[in-house]
PDB file of C-alpha atoms in Angstrom:
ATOM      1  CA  UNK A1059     -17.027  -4.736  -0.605  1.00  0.00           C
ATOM      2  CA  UNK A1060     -17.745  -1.263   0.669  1.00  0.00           C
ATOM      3  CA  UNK A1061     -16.615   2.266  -0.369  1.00  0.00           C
ATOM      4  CA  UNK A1062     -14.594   3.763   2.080  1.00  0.00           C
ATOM      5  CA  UNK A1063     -15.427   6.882   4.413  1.00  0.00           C
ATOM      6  CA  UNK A1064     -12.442   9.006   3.378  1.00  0.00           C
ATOM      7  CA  UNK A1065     -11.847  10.193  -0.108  1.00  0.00           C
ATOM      8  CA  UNK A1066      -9.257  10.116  -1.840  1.00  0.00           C
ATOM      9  CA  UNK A1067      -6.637  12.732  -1.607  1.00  0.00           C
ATOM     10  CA  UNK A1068      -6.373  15.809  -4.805  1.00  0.00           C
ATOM     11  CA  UNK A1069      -9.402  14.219  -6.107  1.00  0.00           C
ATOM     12  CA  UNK A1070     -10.448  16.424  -8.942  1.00  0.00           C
ATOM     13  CA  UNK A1071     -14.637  15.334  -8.536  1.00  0.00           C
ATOM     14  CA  UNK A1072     -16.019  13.229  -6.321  1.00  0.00           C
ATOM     15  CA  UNK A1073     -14.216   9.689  -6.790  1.00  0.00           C
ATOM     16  CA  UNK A1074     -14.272   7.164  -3.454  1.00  0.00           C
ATOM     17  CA  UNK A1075     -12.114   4.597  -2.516  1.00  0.00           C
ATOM     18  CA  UNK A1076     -14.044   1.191  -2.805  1.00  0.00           C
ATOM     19  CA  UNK A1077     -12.891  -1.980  -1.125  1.00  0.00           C
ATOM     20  CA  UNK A1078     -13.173  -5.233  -2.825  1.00  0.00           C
ATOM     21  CA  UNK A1079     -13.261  -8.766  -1.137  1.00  0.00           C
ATOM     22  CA  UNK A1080     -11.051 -11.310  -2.838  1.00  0.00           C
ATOM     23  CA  UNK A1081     -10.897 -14.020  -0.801  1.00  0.00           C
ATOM     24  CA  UNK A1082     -13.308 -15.030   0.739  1.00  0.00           C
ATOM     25  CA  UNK A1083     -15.373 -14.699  -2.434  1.00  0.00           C
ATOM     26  CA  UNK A1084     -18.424 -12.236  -2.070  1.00  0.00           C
ATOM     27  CA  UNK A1085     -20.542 -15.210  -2.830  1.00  0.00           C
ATOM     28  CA  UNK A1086     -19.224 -17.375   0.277  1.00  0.00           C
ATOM     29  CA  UNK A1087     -18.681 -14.562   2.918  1.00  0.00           C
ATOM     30  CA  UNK A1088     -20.477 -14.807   6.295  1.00  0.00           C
ATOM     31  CA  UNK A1089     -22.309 -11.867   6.994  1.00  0.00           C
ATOM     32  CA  UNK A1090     -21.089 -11.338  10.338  1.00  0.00           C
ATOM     33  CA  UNK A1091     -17.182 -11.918   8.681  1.00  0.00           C
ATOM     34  CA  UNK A1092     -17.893  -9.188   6.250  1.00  0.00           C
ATOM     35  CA  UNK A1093     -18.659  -6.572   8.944  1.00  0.00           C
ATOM     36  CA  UNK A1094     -16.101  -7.347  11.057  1.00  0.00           C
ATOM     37  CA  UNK A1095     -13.340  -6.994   8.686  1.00  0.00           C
ATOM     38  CA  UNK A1096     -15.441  -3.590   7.352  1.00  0.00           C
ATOM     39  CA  UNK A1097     -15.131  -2.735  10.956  1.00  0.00           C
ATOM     40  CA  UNK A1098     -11.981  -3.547  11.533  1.00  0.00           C
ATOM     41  CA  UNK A1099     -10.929  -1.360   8.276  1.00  0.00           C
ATOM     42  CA  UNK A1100     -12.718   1.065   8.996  1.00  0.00           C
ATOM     43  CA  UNK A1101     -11.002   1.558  12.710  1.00  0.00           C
ATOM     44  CA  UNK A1102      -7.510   1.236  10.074  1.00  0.00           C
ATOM     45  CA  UNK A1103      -8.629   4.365   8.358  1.00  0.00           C
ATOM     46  CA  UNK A1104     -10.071   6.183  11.209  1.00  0.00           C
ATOM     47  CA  UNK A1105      -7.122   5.770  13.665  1.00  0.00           C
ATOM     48  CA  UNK A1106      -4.776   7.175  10.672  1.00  0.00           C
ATOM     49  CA  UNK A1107      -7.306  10.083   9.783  1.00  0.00           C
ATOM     50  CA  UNK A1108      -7.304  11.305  13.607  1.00  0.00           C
ATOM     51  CA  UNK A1109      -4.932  13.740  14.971  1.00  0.00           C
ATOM     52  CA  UNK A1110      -3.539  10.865  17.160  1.00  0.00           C
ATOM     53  CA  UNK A1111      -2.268   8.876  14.313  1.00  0.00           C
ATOM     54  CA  UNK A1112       1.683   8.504  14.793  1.00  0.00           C
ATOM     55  CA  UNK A1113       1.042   7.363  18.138  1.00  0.00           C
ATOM     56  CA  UNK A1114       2.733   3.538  18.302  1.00  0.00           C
ATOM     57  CA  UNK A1115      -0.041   2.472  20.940  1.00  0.00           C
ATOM     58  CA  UNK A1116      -3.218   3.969  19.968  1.00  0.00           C
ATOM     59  CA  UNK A1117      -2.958   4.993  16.029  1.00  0.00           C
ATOM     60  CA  UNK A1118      -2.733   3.296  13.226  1.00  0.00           C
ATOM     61  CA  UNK A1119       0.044   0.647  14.100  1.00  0.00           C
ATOM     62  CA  UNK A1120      -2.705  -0.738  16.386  1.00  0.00           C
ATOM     63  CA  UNK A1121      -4.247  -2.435  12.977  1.00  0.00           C
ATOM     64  CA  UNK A1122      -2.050  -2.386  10.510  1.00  0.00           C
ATOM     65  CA  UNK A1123       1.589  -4.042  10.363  1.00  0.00           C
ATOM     66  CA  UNK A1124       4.222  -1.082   9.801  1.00  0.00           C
ATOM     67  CA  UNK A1125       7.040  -3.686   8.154  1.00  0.00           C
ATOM     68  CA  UNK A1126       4.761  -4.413   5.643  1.00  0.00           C
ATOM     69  CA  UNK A1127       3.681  -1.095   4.498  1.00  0.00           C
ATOM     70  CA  UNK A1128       7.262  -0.218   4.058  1.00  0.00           C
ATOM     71  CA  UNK A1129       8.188  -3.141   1.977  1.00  0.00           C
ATOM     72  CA  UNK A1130       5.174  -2.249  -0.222  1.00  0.00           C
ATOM     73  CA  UNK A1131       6.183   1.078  -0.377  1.00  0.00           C
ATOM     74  CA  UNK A1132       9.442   0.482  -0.956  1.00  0.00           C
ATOM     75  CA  UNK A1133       9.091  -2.293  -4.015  1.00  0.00           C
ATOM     76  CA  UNK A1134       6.065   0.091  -5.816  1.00  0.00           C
ATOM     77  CA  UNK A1135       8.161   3.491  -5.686  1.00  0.00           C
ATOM     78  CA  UNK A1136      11.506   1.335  -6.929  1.00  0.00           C
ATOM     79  CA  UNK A1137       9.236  -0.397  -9.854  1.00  0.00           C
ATOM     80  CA  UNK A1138       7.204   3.143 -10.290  1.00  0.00           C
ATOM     81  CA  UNK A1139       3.745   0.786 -10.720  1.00  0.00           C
ATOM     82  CA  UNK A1140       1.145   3.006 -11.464  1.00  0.00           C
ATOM     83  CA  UNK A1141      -1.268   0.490 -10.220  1.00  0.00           C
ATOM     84  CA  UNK A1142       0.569  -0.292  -6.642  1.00  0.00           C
ATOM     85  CA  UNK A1143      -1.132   2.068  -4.723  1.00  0.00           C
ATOM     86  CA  UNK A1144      -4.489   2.307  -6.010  1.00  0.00           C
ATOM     87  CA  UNK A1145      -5.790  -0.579  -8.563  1.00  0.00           C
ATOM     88  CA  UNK A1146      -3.653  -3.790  -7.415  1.00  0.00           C
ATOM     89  CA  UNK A1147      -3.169  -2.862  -3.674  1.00  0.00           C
ATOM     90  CA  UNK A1148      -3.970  -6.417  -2.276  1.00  0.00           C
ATOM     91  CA  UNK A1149      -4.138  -6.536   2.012  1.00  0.00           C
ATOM     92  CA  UNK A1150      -4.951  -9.208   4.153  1.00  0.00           C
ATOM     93  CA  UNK A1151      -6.138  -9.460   8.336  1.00  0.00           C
ATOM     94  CA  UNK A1152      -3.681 -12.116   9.806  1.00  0.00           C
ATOM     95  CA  UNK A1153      -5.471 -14.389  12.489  1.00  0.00           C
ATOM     96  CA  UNK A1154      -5.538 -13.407  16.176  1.00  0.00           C
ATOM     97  CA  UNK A1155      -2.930 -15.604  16.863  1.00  0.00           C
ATOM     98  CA  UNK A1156      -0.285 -14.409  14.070  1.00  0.00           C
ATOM     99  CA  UNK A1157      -0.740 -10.676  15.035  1.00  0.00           C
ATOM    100  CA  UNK A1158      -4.207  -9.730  14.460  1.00  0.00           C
ATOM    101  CA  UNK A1159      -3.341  -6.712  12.029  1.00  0.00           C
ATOM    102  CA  UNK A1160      -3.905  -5.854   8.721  1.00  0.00           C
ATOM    103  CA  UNK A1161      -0.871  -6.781   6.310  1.00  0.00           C
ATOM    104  CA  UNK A1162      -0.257  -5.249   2.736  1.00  0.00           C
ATOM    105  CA  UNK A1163       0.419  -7.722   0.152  1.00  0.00           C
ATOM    106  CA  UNK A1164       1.348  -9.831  -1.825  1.00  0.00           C
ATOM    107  CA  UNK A1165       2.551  -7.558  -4.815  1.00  0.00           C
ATOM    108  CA  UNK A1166       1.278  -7.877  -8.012  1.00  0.00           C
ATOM    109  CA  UNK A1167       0.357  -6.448 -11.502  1.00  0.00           C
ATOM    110  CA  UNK A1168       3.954  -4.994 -12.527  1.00  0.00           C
ATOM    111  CA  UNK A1169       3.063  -5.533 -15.956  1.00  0.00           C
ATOM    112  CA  UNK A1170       3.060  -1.680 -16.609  1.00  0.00           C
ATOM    113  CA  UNK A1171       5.988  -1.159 -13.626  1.00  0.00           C
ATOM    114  CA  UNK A1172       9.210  -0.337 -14.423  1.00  0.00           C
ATOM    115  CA  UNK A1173       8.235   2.458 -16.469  1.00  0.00           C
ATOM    116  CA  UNK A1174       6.148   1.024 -18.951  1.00  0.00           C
ATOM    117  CA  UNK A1175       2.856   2.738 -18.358  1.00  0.00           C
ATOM    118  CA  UNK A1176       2.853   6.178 -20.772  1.00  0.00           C
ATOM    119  CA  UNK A1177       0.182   8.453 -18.391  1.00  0.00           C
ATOM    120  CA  UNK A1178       0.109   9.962 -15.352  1.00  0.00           C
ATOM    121  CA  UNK A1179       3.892  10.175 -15.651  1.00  0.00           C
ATOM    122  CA  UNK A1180       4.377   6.291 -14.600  1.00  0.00           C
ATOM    123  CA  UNK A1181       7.499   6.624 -17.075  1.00  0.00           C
ATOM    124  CA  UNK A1182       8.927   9.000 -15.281  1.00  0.00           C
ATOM    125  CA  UNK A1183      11.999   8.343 -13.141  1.00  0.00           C
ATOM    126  CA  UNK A1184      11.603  11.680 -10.709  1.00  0.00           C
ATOM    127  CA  UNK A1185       8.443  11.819  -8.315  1.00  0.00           C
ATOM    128  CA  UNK A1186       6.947   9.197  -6.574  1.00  0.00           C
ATOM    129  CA  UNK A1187       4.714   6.354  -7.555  1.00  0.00           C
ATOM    130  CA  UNK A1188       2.284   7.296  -4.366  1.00  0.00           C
ATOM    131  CA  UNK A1189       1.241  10.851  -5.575  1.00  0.00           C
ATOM    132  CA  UNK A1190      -0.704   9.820  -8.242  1.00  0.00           C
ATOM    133  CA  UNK A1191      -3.532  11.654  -7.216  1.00  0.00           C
ATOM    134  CA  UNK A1192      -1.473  14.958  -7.650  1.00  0.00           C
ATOM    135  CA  UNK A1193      -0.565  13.764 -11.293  1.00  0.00           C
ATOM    136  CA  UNK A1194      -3.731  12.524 -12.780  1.00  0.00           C
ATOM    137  CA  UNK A1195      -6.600  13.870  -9.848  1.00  0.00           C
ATOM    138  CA  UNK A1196      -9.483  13.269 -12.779  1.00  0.00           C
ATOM    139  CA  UNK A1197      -8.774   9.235 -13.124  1.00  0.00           C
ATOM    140  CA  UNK A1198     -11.625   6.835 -11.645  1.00  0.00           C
ATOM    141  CA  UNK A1199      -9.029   4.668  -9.435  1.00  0.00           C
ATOM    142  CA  UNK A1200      -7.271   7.252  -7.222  1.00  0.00           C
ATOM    143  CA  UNK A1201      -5.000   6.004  -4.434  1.00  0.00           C
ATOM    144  CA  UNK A1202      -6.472   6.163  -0.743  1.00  0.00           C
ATOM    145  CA  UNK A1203      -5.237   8.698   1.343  1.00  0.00           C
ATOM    146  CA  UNK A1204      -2.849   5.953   3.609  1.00  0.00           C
ATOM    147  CA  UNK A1205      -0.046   7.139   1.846  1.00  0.00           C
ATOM    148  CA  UNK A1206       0.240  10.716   2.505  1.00  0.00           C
ATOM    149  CA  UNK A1207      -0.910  10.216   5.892  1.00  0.00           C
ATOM    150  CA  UNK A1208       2.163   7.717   6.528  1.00  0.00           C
ATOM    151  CA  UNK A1209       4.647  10.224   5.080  1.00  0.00           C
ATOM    152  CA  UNK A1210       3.616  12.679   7.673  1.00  0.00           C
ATOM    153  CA  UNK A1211       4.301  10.292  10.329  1.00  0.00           C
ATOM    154  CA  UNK A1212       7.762  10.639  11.635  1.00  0.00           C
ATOM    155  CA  UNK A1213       8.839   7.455  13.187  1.00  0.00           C
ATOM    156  CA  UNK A1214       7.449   5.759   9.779  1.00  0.00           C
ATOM    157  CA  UNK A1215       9.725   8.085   7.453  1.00  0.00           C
ATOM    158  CA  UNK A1216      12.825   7.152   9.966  1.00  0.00           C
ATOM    159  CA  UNK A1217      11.861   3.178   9.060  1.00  0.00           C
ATOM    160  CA  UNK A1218      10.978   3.755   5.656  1.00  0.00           C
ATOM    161  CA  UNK A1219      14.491   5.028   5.634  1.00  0.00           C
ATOM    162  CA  UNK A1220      15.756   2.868   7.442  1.00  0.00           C
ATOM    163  CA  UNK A1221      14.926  -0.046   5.859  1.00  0.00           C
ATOM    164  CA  UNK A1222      15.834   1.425   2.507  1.00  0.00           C
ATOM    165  CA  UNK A1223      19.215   1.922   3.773  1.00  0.00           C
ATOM    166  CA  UNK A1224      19.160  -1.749   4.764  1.00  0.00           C
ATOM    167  CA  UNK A1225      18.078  -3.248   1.060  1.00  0.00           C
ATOM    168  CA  UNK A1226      20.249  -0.899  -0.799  1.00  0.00           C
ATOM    169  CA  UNK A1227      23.080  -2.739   0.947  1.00  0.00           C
ATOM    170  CA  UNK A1228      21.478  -6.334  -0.091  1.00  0.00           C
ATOM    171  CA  UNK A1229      19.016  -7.113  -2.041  1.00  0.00           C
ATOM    172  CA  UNK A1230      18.663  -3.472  -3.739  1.00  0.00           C
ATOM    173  CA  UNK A1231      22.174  -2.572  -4.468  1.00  0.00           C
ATOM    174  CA  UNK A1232      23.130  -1.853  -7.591  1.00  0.00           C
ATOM    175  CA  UNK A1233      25.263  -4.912  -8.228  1.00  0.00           C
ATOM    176  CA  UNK A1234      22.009  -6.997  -7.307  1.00  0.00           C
ATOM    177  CA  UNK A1235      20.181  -5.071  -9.667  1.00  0.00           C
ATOM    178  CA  UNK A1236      21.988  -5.914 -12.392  1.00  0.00           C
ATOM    179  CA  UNK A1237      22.740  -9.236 -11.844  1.00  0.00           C
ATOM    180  CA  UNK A1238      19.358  -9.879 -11.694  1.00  0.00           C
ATOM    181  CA  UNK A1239      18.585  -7.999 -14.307  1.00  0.00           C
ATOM    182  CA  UNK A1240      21.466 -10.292 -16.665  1.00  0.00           C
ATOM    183  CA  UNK A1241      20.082 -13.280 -15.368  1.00  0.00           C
ATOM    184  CA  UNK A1242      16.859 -12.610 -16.308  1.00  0.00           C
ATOM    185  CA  UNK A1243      18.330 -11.169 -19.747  1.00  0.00           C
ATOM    186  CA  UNK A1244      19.937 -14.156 -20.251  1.00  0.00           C
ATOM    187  CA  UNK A1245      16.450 -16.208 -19.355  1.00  0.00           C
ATOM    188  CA  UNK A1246      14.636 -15.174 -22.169  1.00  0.00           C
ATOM    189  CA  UNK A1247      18.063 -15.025 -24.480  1.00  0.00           C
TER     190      UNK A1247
END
């Protein structure tokens, strides 16, 4: 992996943001396959750090897919994962011929979602997950500053909303949420 260029936003010292291969395993990784997605990551973070950013050509929708950062968004707020953002934020670069952008997900690590986690106010049920850095600016895993920088964009807050408004009529409504929550009640009953 590499640490990343920008640092992390309300940092209280100097903390970085450091990027971790998964797959393909350090061990296996071409050379020439590691730069280029360090490249290509690093053109992510730099077209989203310029002044150009919200631009739907040229800024940072030109490497990373917008549907998926507002499903992520939108499942770590709901769960309030302290993690989400920052320790278990897994992305992937789809092939050339599926899109050629960078994709957030899968979700993981919920294990201390749902307010479960008793620091940096993860059991809190005002605020949002993606501030962390504002709560606890002192902690060693701080969330990158893609966040903050996509709530300034205004085409992505109209989506984010959007899209919100779409799941709270489906899949997030409150019926659904307690069904699934009884069915998964009456799973380990």
């Amino acid at each position: 992996g590499w640490t990343s260029a920008f640092a992390p936003p309300s940092a209280s010292g100097n903390q970085s943001i450091y990027v971790q291969y998964v797959y393909p395993k350090p061990i296996n990784i071409h050379p020439k396959q590691e730069q280029y997605i360090k490249n290509y990551v690093d053109s992510f973070e730099t077209s989203l750090a310029s002044p150009g950013f919200q631009d739907p050509n040229t800024g940072w929708r030109r490497y990373m897919d917008e549907n998926s950062v507002i499903d992520y968004m939108l499942i770590n707020e709901m769960s309030r994962n302290v993690d989400g953002y920052r320790i278990s934020t897994f992305f992937h670069k789809q092939k050339i011929n599926q899109g050629s952008k960078l994709k957030l997900g899968p979700v993981w690590d919920y294990d201390i979602a749902w307010l479960n986690a008793d620091y940096c106010l993860g059991n809190s049920t005002t605020g949002w997950a993606y501030n962390f850095n504002n709560v606890c600016g002192n902690d060693g895993m701080l969330v990158p500053f893609w966040w903050q920088r996509f709530r300034q964009d205004t085409l992505f807050n109209k989506r984010l909303y959007c899209r919100y408004t779409e799941l709270r009529n489906s899949f997030f409504s409150t019926p659904a949420l307690h069904s699934l929550a009884d069915s998964m009640a009456a799973v380990l009953a």
